[in-house]
């Protein structure tokens, strides 16, 4: 066809207009059907290098759903210990959060219950109550001013708080972010998680650990020699009660308009921690990840010996991949019956992971009192390179990757990661099997341990150990520990002499992060033992003893034999002196009658080496000094040694003499101090009322006619008895003389 030049130009213009019209039409049609979303969707996760953030807005599907990836899928990390995403509220822009992370600013985590969202200073939370009342034109959102972009210096010094909800979406879940017909309109279920930045919608998710749950009891019948296919509902909502809050976990949610339904009776708590676990106050915890496999014997699911452990099972996690047909986690298991032998058996055995201490007794009250523990793995295809062991430590309320070290060891079919903690503190151990296929289900495990291998600290001031004090003392006891156990701790003061012991810990008062006990002044002379025994909750114990004396009065003495002090004796003896002093003493002098005598001093007793066996008076003296500076002298002790018999003297009668009428007899001793002890007359021992004693002499009258025998014996103060003196005499009737009487 021949076309002239002018016609060619017209045709070209028409063609261009057609193309332009087509482009405009297609663009208009696309925008009218599904306008690109302006919503910022940020995923925040953490590994050993710190926090990371990714904008995944482009991952939003045309139907308004977002399939949540693993942190590893986002790059920069190999950490597969996370299994859930939790929506968080952030009072700042995505760009500023990113700058704070890149420039090493501070990120803090606080938990909240979605039934009671946090009240932020600028009311950035798009809760339904605020949305409907504050902006009628766009009732689903709240418009607020945007945040100014931080400088590098500002972001490095800034602190941003991520308010983590108690809602969990499993990795691989399909979450309805926007409405299917308008990607700029946030779905009703997600409006409460919008953090506004000017006219832009922001929705953030934080990678978190799985909550601990008690798995439901499997009530399905066991069938032998059959193939069973298990079908799981993707709209699976598991509510988990923990000591701090109730958590809602949404797994594989493919419904476009479904929403998480948290428990409205939950409690809110502020915990600077992005990890959700269960109670750690058990001696051990075991995670057993199982497929949906039916067997003929339920006990075959527990091949690990946990007779000495209290078990807690973690919810099986699965691969996290969603399915468009609404079914996930389908598994088929073929087993043989007990009595059959012709069937085939196929069983997919999942690895088992458990944590325990090397010595079970080291786990006390939820604390580990050694800085070692181990993670046991049972895996038929074990390869250490396929397992990651990450140990996080809580520092200033935030978790950071710790300096804990671990090494693998194997024994039979069991493999252990032996972990050595670098210090005391709260730790989280995360174990994950890497490089697994999406259909096999990932093995993840975590456990919190509170390591406390440090014994309590004790100081005692005001008195020194093994000291003598010539004054009143006032001891002061200070003790401290992060996890002190006051119920087992004791402080006692024991007085040795009187044997009394007093418990004083109840008087202690809190001070400077510890406790202080100011004892009352001790002023009574005695030996004392102050014993301080402090326990902590981990079972660590520290004990300190202080032995001291209060000795204001110096030494005391006791002469032995004690009964001879100031007395007479007629028995030879070796004198000794016991010296009692609260302090160590030394002998200044030891004398007898003023003369130094040889002695030995052993065990607080001084013994003279020479016996006393000669008559005479002996005076003993002793002087000592003690470490308290006191000088003490014993009061002189007198002892009279007398081994000589006394002598009796009989006056008034003589041997063989006769006396008319009566005779006065006087009995005495040769030495003063001796005494007449016994008097016999005609073999009769006279009673004391049958004679008189006058100035130490015995007086008696004999007036009975006839022959008489008198016996006398004397005794001295030393107990010596005299020989018996005997006198024989006679009493006659007196002669009567008659006088002449004159008779008148």
C-alpha atoms as one frame of an Amber mdcrd trajectory, in Angstrom:
protein
   0.000   0.000   0.000   1.329   3.362  -0.950   1.055   5.922   1.745   2.091
   9.425   1.361   4.351  11.149   3.874   1.580  13.164   5.408  -0.558  10.089
   5.843   2.370   8.292   7.439   2.605  10.984  10.061  -1.094  10.748  10.787
  -0.918   6.969  11.081   2.085   7.221  13.421   0.277   9.719  15.598  -2.771
   7.474  15.766  -0.661   4.459  16.742   1.065   6.445  19.486  -2.249   7.638
  20.783  -3.496   4.050  20.865  -0.468   2.881  22.850  -0.803   5.809  25.220
  -4.493   5.118  25.662  -3.729   1.449  26.340  -1.130   2.308  28.974  -3.428
   4.786  30.675  -6.311   2.334  30.555  -4.286  -0.529  31.992  -2.846   1.656
  34.710  -6.257   2.957  35.629  -7.719  -0.521  35.576  -4.932  -1.934  37.819
  -5.177   0.957  40.246  -8.904   0.609  40.455  -8.616  -3.104  41.111  -5.615
  -3.245  43.459  -3.748  -0.042  44.127  -0.193  -0.622  45.404  -0.039  -0.509
  49.210   1.577   2.439  50.967   1.679   0.459  54.220   5.141  -0.101  55.660
   5.539  -3.652  56.985   8.669  -4.051  59.104  10.080  -7.340  60.399  12.494
  -7.051  63.346  14.652  -9.912  64.559  17.828 -10.436  66.535  20.845 -12.723
  66.480  24.350 -12.700  67.884  25.189  -9.536  65.947  22.280  -7.561  67.376
  18.975  -6.385  65.929  17.976  -6.371  62.248  14.993  -4.801  60.485  13.577
  -5.456  57.017  10.853  -3.715  54.993   8.764  -6.491  53.459   5.972  -4.318
  52.087   6.662  -5.647  48.576   5.914  -9.161  49.861   2.270  -8.193  50.374
   0.111 -10.292  48.069  -2.590  -8.789  45.888  -5.237 -10.263  48.199  -3.798
  -8.288  51.124  -2.103 -11.251  52.796   1.510 -11.604  53.861   3.252 -14.944
  54.289   5.607 -14.501  57.233   9.146 -15.667  56.379  11.858 -16.953  58.689
  14.527 -14.446  59.805  16.996 -16.566  57.867  14.996 -15.997  54.682  15.583
 -12.268  55.139  19.378 -12.655  55.098  22.187 -11.614  57.454  21.535 -14.421
  59.920  21.596 -18.201  60.258  19.581 -18.144  63.470  16.634 -20.502  63.150
  15.659 -20.519  66.806  12.652 -18.275  66.134   9.286 -19.761  65.223   6.776
 -16.931  65.660   6.176 -13.308  64.836   4.460 -11.033  67.343   2.951  -7.681
  66.271   4.608  -4.761  68.054   3.733  -1.087  68.457   6.473   1.450  67.822
   6.235   5.133  68.550   8.511   6.146  65.695   9.041   5.722  61.980  10.474
   2.702  60.193  13.389   4.809  58.945  14.267   5.969  62.460  14.050   2.452
  63.895  16.353   1.287  61.116  18.833   4.107  61.815  18.844   3.370  65.540
  19.668  -0.278  64.792  22.347   0.565  62.213  23.984   3.194  64.425  23.914
   1.024  67.557  21.274   2.901  69.465  19.222   1.269  72.194  16.284  -1.063
  71.519  14.091  -2.101  74.440  11.291  -4.657  74.547   8.194  -4.334  76.717
   5.277  -6.747  76.712   1.631  -5.738  76.781  -1.775  -7.362  76.651  -3.769
  -6.317  73.583  -6.842  -5.902  75.770  -4.906  -3.114  77.489  -2.649  -1.487
  74.880   0.048   0.953  76.024  -0.807   4.635  76.209   1.817   6.340  74.075
   2.502  10.031  74.404   1.248  10.802  70.897  -1.643   8.307  70.809  -0.158
   6.440  67.883  -2.077   3.256  68.613  -4.961   2.824  66.194  -7.323   1.102
  68.593 -10.943   0.886  67.430 -12.164   3.193  70.185  -9.790   5.933  69.106
 -10.262   5.351  65.394 -14.011   5.814  65.287 -14.071   8.911  67.468 -11.048
  10.853  66.281 -11.303  10.604  62.504 -14.748   9.982  60.998 -13.446  10.278
  57.425 -11.115   7.318  57.858 -12.598   5.414  60.729 -10.129   2.575  60.467
  -7.055   4.688  61.182  -5.820   7.605  63.232  -3.960  10.369  61.428  -0.967
  11.795  63.248   1.982  13.984  62.391   5.037  12.236  61.022   8.339  11.832
  62.840  11.308  13.908  61.763  14.245  11.907  60.457  16.976  11.397  63.042
  20.555  12.329  62.335  23.290   9.725  62.723  24.294  11.152  66.104  20.695
  11.311  67.297  19.993   7.719  66.324  23.157   6.411  67.998  22.041   7.994
  71.275  18.324   7.258  70.914  16.333   4.581  72.724  13.281   3.087  71.036
  10.836   0.780  72.800   9.093  -2.034  70.960   5.797  -2.832  72.663   5.308
  -6.525  71.958   1.770  -7.908  71.974   0.678 -11.228  73.377  -0.366 -12.458
  69.925   1.807 -14.907  67.973   1.733 -15.719  64.264   3.711 -18.824  63.338
   6.426 -18.560  60.721   4.833 -19.448  57.397   1.433 -18.136  58.481  -0.591
 -16.129  55.989  -1.628 -12.937  57.793  -4.359 -10.694  56.385  -2.679  -7.276
  56.565  -4.862  -5.278  54.169  -8.256  -5.666  52.591  -8.352  -7.701  49.426
  -9.924  -4.918  47.386  -7.823  -2.073  48.801  -4.210  -2.629  49.862  -4.162
   0.788  51.553  -6.993  -0.163  53.911  -5.808  -2.117  56.937  -7.785  -5.246
  57.725  -9.969  -4.989  60.832  -7.979  -7.605  62.730  -4.725  -5.672  62.251
  -5.917  -2.120  62.982  -4.941  -2.444  66.628  -1.323  -3.046  65.573  -0.928
   0.068  63.399   1.735   2.594  64.420   1.048   5.741  62.382   3.739   7.901
  60.822   2.044  10.873  59.247  -0.353   9.550  56.609   1.479   6.248  56.300
   0.443   3.044  58.008   3.158   1.052  59.773   2.852  -2.526  61.000   5.837
  -4.116  62.748   6.452  -7.747  63.700   9.109  -9.043  66.132  10.566 -12.545
  65.831   9.996 -14.429  69.093  10.313 -17.871  70.591   7.435 -20.332  70.944
   5.472 -20.210  74.191   5.552 -23.317  76.372   2.324 -25.270  76.478   1.060
 -28.493  77.922   0.193 -30.587  74.842  -3.370 -31.909  74.682  -3.950 -35.541
  75.528  -4.141 -37.625  72.371  -7.477 -39.430  72.552  -7.336 -40.976  69.087
  -7.550 -44.750  68.930  -4.395 -46.630  68.067  -4.711 -48.787  64.971  -2.364
 -51.548  63.857  -1.565 -52.394  60.220  -3.406 -49.311  58.934  -2.423 -46.104
  57.199  -3.775 -43.008  58.922  -3.720 -39.540  57.491  -3.929 -36.659  59.957
  -5.430 -33.381  58.799  -4.780 -30.215  60.779  -6.931 -27.131  60.629  -4.910
 -24.151  59.490  -7.022 -21.828  61.592  -5.458 -23.188  64.728  -5.500 -20.818
  67.722  -3.702 -21.996  70.842  -4.059 -20.001  74.051  -1.195 -20.407  76.495
  -1.331 -19.373  80.139   1.960 -18.261  81.631   2.687 -16.729  85.049   2.797
 -13.237  83.551   0.199 -13.136  80.824  -1.968 -15.171  78.473  -0.557 -15.472
  74.984  -2.532 -16.065  71.826  -0.730 -18.043  69.199  -2.103 -18.037  65.629
  -0.699 -20.785  63.428  -1.076 -21.142  59.637  -3.991 -18.744  59.481  -5.120
 -18.642  55.851  -8.476 -17.013  56.464  -8.569 -13.573  54.944 -10.726 -11.991
  57.617  -9.845 -14.023  60.699  -8.413 -12.204  63.700  -6.486 -13.336  66.759
  -8.709 -13.516  69.806  -6.696 -12.844  72.935  -8.009 -13.633  76.375  -9.584
 -10.500  77.798  -8.916 -11.673  81.335  -5.162 -11.640  80.918  -2.808  -9.580
  83.010  -0.449  -6.971  81.661   3.194  -6.927  82.553   6.232  -4.891  81.563
   9.134  -7.193  80.934  12.198  -5.938  79.094  12.568  -9.214  77.274  11.540
 -10.511  73.892  11.473 -14.176  74.887   8.427 -16.084  76.040   9.011 -19.265
  77.997   7.335 -21.177  80.743   8.263 -21.799  84.349  11.949 -22.625  84.841
  11.632 -23.736  88.472  12.074 -27.399  87.669  15.093 -29.627  87.919  15.109
 -30.301  84.199  13.059 -29.651  81.114  12.596 -31.869  78.091  11.274 -31.010
  74.663  10.020 -33.881  72.586   9.114 -33.000  69.003   6.848 -35.602  67.460
   5.147 -36.205  64.139   1.490 -37.146  63.983   2.401 -40.846  64.051   0.078
 -43.484  65.488   1.643 -46.527  67.142   0.328 -49.612  68.866   1.946 -48.642
  72.158   1.776 -45.131  73.534   4.846 -45.701  75.669   7.075 -45.917  72.613
   6.910 -42.146  72.330   9.150 -41.760  75.370  12.401 -43.598  74.709  14.496
 -41.176  76.760  14.892 -42.095  80.410  13.518 -39.161  82.365  12.757 -40.940
  85.607  14.673 -38.352  87.573  13.307 -35.365  85.688  10.113 -33.385  85.618
   9.147 -33.046  81.974   7.675 -30.120  80.128   6.789 -30.601  76.477   7.048
 -27.845  73.896   4.339 -27.482  71.296   5.408 -29.163  68.025   6.317 -26.400
  65.625   6.140 -27.838  62.112   7.773 -26.274  59.097   5.636 -23.156  59.113
   4.608 -23.503  55.448   1.010 -22.619  54.660  -1.181 -24.586  52.279  -3.849
 -23.264  49.975  -6.108 -26.252  50.483  -6.469 -25.604  54.193  -4.575 -28.686
  55.326  -1.153 -28.720  56.896   1.056 -31.078  58.778  -0.398 -34.144  57.076
   1.488 -37.310  58.030   1.045 -40.983  57.200   2.332 -43.750  59.473   2.236
 -47.472  58.792   3.003 -49.772  61.732   2.938 -53.493  62.426   0.559 -54.975
  64.935   1.973 -56.674  68.001   1.235 -60.162  66.823   1.774 -59.728  63.123
   4.947 -60.298  61.225   4.002 -59.801  57.628   3.367 -56.077  57.553   5.808
 -53.359  56.660   6.722 -50.609  59.142   7.620 -47.046  58.286   8.137 -44.521
  61.091   9.483 -40.980  60.853  11.357 -40.474  64.143  12.005 -36.854  65.050
  15.120 -35.886  67.024  14.759 -35.354  70.765  16.369 -32.449  72.590  16.586
 -32.118  76.378  18.472 -30.007  78.873  19.679 -31.116  82.245  22.451 -30.435
  84.685  25.457 -32.694  85.035  24.331 -33.344  88.609  20.590 -33.145  89.210
  21.096 -31.929  92.782  22.764 -28.801  91.440  19.356 -27.559  90.276  17.874
 -25.936  93.392  14.746 -23.755  93.408  15.109 -23.222  89.674  18.730 -22.110
  90.044  21.810 -23.803  88.663  24.623 -23.587  91.213  27.324 -24.634  88.779
  28.400 -22.798  85.658  28.038 -25.849  83.470  25.094 -27.632  81.947  24.447
 -29.717  78.878  21.948 -30.106  76.080  21.331 -33.684  74.992  20.325 -34.532
  71.428  19.151 -37.915  70.200  19.304 -37.926  66.417  19.998 -40.975  64.255
  21.516 -38.679  61.628  23.347 -36.403  64.040  25.837 -33.947  62.620  27.187
 -31.214  64.882  27.340 -28.851  61.920  23.575 -29.138  61.548  22.859 -27.857
  65.070  23.190 -24.317  66.372  23.448 -23.678  70.114  22.946 -20.044  71.066
  23.203 -18.853  74.664  21.702 -15.461  75.448  22.160 -13.527  78.679  19.917
 -10.881  80.180  21.925  -7.692  80.751  20.200  -4.566  82.086  16.838  -6.044
  81.198  17.819  -6.916  77.623  19.001 -10.173  76.111  22.380 -10.215  74.411
  24.425 -13.064  73.009  26.645 -14.266  75.857  30.251 -15.423  75.890  29.239
 -18.920  76.965  31.212 -21.707  75.291  30.116 -25.195  74.309  31.661 -28.351
  72.904  30.006 -31.468  71.522  30.591 -34.926  72.949  29.015 -38.231  71.958
  28.355 -41.464  73.781  26.432 -44.158  71.983  23.407 -42.603  70.320  23.340
 -39.583  72.624  25.108 -36.357  71.770  25.706 -33.558  74.235  26.518 -29.910
  73.875  28.458 -29.171  77.054  27.916 -25.518  77.907  30.153 -23.423  80.164
  28.652 -20.118  81.293  31.019 -17.187  81.697  29.282 -15.712  84.734  26.206
 -15.860  86.924  22.954 -14.524  85.538  19.773 -15.293  83.647  20.403 -17.211
  80.438  18.329 -18.535  77.572  19.634 -21.551  75.696  18.316 -21.929  72.156
  18.974 -25.055  70.084  17.915 -25.404  66.461  18.589 -27.967  63.781  19.624
 -26.178  60.602  19.347 -27.099  56.926  16.141 -29.081  57.194  13.682 -29.479
  54.404  10.482 -27.492  54.602   8.381 -30.602  54.893  10.231 -32.304  57.715
   9.452 -29.916  60.536  12.146 -27.917  62.261  13.537 -28.980  65.617  13.685
 -26.001  67.942  14.230 -25.926  71.662  14.768 -23.281  74.280  15.125 -23.195
  78.041  15.840 -20.496  80.569  18.344 -21.179  83.327  19.261 -18.954  86.220
  22.930 -19.550  86.998  24.081 -18.729  90.514  27.407 -20.342  91.368  28.502
 -17.531  93.681  28.258 -18.070  97.420  26.959 -15.290  99.692  29.427 -12.663
 100.912  29.935 -12.128 104.658  31.967  -9.558 106.586  32.301  -9.293 110.372
  33.702  -6.128 111.916  33.952  -4.760 115.436  35.801  -7.808 116.747  38.637
  -9.934 115.378  38.918 -13.696 115.388  40.967 -15.239 118.239  41.303 -11.976
 120.118  41.072 -11.026 123.770  39.266  -7.828 124.572  39.688  -6.008 127.869
  36.662  -3.905 126.963  33.091  -4.166 125.785  32.781  -5.193 122.118  30.000
  -4.545 119.569  30.312  -6.851 116.523  28.734  -5.855 113.179  27.736  -8.498
 110.616  27.118  -7.664 106.944  26.025 -10.214 104.369  24.707 -10.059 100.828
  23.708 -12.208  97.871  21.598 -11.672  94.776  19.290 -14.561  95.701  19.615
 -14.780  99.483  17.572 -17.413 101.346  16.685 -15.951 104.729  14.638 -18.982
 105.743  17.779 -21.150 106.024  20.318 -18.545 107.098  21.358 -18.214 110.750
  23.427 -15.937 112.973  24.178 -17.240 116.474  26.187 -15.947 119.432  27.291
 -18.598 121.926  28.771 -17.910 125.380  31.111 -20.778 126.249  31.019 -20.520
 130.051  27.253 -20.492 130.500  26.526 -22.517 127.371  23.818 -20.156 126.149
  23.292 -19.612 122.412  21.128 -16.884 120.879  19.781 -16.647 117.322  20.098
 -13.060 116.129  19.325 -13.029 112.394  15.852 -11.632 112.960  17.458  -8.350
 114.059  19.195  -7.813 110.708  18.062  -4.912 108.538  18.306  -4.290 104.797
  21.012  -1.861 103.768  22.920  -1.133 100.536  21.652  -4.185  98.696  22.405
  -6.530 101.592  21.723  -6.959 105.284  23.377  -5.494 108.381  23.206  -6.785
 111.957  24.526  -4.596 114.778  24.923  -6.793 117.845  24.239  -5.392 121.289
  27.382  -4.515 123.299  28.962  -7.592 124.912  30.347  -6.716 128.341  30.216
  -9.936 130.405  33.548 -11.736 130.744  33.369 -14.959 128.762  34.588 -16.757
 125.686  32.243 -16.223 122.726  31.673 -17.823 119.321  29.862 -15.742 116.694
  28.688 -17.992 113.837  27.227 -16.569 110.617  25.763 -19.047 108.105  24.146
 -17.564 104.986  22.421 -19.567 102.229  21.203 -18.437  98.841  18.317 -19.829
  96.816  20.701 -21.866  94.673  21.925 -23.783  97.724  25.288 -22.033  97.950
  26.342 -21.422 101.541  28.998 -19.338 103.269  29.874 -19.699 106.951  32.131
 -17.526 109.066  33.066 -17.996 112.716  34.699 -15.511 115.037  36.080 -16.755
 118.372  36.773 -13.959 120.824  36.717 -13.139 124.508  35.609 -10.279 126.671
  38.043 -10.075 129.600  37.704  -6.935 131.598  38.468  -8.575 134.951  41.589
 -10.581 134.079  42.347 -14.167 135.111  40.811 -16.300 137.825  42.641 -19.013
 139.797  41.845 -22.267 141.568  44.321 -23.950 143.938  44.361 -27.741 143.966
  43.722 -29.706 146.133  41.000 -27.147 146.718  40.144 -28.471 150.193  43.629
 -27.635 151.507  43.334 -23.890 150.996  43.922 -22.371 154.451  43.867 -25.797
 156.060  46.090 -28.386 157.749  46.994 -31.682 156.244  49.004 -34.671 157.309
  49.195 -36.199 153.836  51.933 -35.332 151.336  50.620 -33.572 148.183  51.804
 -31.920 144.978  50.145 -28.511 144.648  48.767 -27.171 141.324  46.894 -24.066
 140.241  44.289 -23.846 137.441  44.309 -20.527 135.611  41.137 -19.535 133.724
  41.380 -16.657 131.322  39.433 -15.805 128.196  42.750 -14.987 126.556  46.133
 -16.590 126.222  48.247 -16.029 129.333  51.892 -16.186 130.342  53.382 -16.872
 133.814  55.071 -13.943 135.487  56.066 -15.739 138.723  55.195 -18.829 140.784
  56.559 -19.020 144.382  56.247 -21.036 147.604  57.065 -19.114 150.780  58.499
 -16.379 148.571  60.889 -18.687 146.763  60.681 -19.591 143.053  59.838 -23.198
 142.617  60.039 -25.326 139.460  56.714 -25.834 137.640  55.142 -26.751 134.329
  52.219 -24.957 132.680  50.080 -27.109 130.404  46.480 -26.680 129.290  45.805
 -23.780 131.607  47.125 -25.575 134.709  50.358 -24.832 136.589  51.857 -27.789
 138.464  54.683 -27.518 140.998  57.170 -30.281 140.450  58.204 -30.910 144.102
  55.746 -32.492 146.570  54.972 -31.028 150.006  55.955 -33.655 152.615  57.599
 -31.790 155.490  55.918 -30.216 158.487  55.514 -26.536 158.184  53.477 -23.637
 156.881  53.461 -23.108 153.109  52.359 -19.943 151.273  51.726 -20.168 147.503
  51.745 -17.157 145.113  51.124 -16.882 141.328  51.113 -13.905 138.930  50.116
 -14.020 135.221  49.563 -11.643 132.294  47.145 -12.062 129.323  46.982 -10.875
 125.730  44.342  -8.325 126.648  47.022  -6.530 128.670  45.713  -7.544 132.064
  48.056  -8.597 134.913  46.496 -10.814 137.536  47.812 -12.150 140.874  46.357
 -15.010 142.809  45.432 -14.347 146.399  48.101 -16.109 148.538  47.134 -19.618
 149.556  48.329 -21.018 152.930  48.602 -24.705 153.693  50.078 -26.246 156.920
  51.580 -29.640 156.608  51.656 -31.514 159.973  52.442 -35.217 160.133  53.461
 -35.296 163.879  51.245 -36.937 166.527  49.931 -34.702 169.313  50.801 -35.455
 172.996  48.257 -35.827 175.833  48.937 -34.464 179.356  47.035 -35.847 182.414
  47.058 -33.777 185.583  45.348 -34.525 188.977  45.961 -38.267 189.172  49.006
 -40.453 188.982  49.545 -44.060 188.153  48.768 -46.372 191.186  47.821 -43.609
 193.594  44.816 -43.718 195.988  42.632 -40.750 196.691  40.088 -40.278 199.474
  36.604 -39.175 198.576  37.176 -37.710 195.068  39.765 -36.349 192.717  39.791
 -33.494 190.122  41.416 -34.499 186.846  42.634 -32.020 184.127  43.433 -33.262
 180.602  45.336 -31.119 178.064  47.660 -31.271 175.001  51.237 -30.348 174.558
  50.656 -27.925 171.688  48.011 -25.287 171.499  45.469 -26.012 168.819  45.478
 -29.690 169.552  42.495 -31.036 171.433  41.422 -33.955 173.614  39.316 -36.035
 171.300  38.396 -39.067 173.454  38.143 -39.855 177.242  37.437 -43.299 178.639
  36.765 -44.050 182.343  36.708 -47.697 183.228  36.428 -48.570 179.515  33.437
 -46.288 179.098  33.730 -43.527 176.477  32.507 -40.436 178.204  30.046 -38.185
 176.495  30.861 -34.517 176.184  28.261 -33.661 178.853  30.069 -35.798 181.388
  33.010 -33.430 181.571  33.778 -29.769 181.121  35.985 -28.039 178.561  37.727
 -24.937 179.797  40.200 -23.097 177.551  40.842 -26.217 175.535  41.335 -28.346
 178.630  39.046 -31.152 179.790  38.033 -31.152 183.503  36.295 -34.061 185.237
  35.732 -35.336 188.857  36.143 -38.982 189.938  34.327 -39.695 193.251  33.194
 -43.286 192.976  34.781 -45.644 195.531  36.971 -48.247 194.012  39.745 -48.762
 191.463  39.538 -46.825 188.204  41.284 -46.740 184.805  41.451 -43.456 182.823
  42.367 -43.410 179.090  42.895 -40.236 177.032  43.590 -39.528 173.295  44.266
 -36.188 171.553  43.910 -35.009 167.922  45.535 -32.109 166.086  44.234 -29.925
 163.194  46.012 -32.029 160.649  44.038 -35.065 161.790  46.886 -36.783 163.588
  45.853 -38.878 166.636  48.028 -39.179 169.706  48.902 -42.363 171.493  46.361
 -43.328 174.152  47.568 -42.352 177.613  46.411 -44.636 180.532  46.354 -43.962
 184.322  45.163 -46.389 187.045  44.060 -44.932 190.401  41.834 -45.692 193.436
  39.158 -43.725 195.322  38.737 -44.557 199.042  36.090 -43.632 201.596  37.419
 -40.705 203.540  38.360 -41.274 207.242  35.861 -39.803 209.879  37.377 -38.322
 213.050  35.107 -38.184 216.209  35.370 -35.132 218.536  34.700 -35.107 222.324
  31.447 -33.468 223.192  31.061 -31.904 226.560  27.920 -32.819 228.309  26.340
 -30.033 230.174
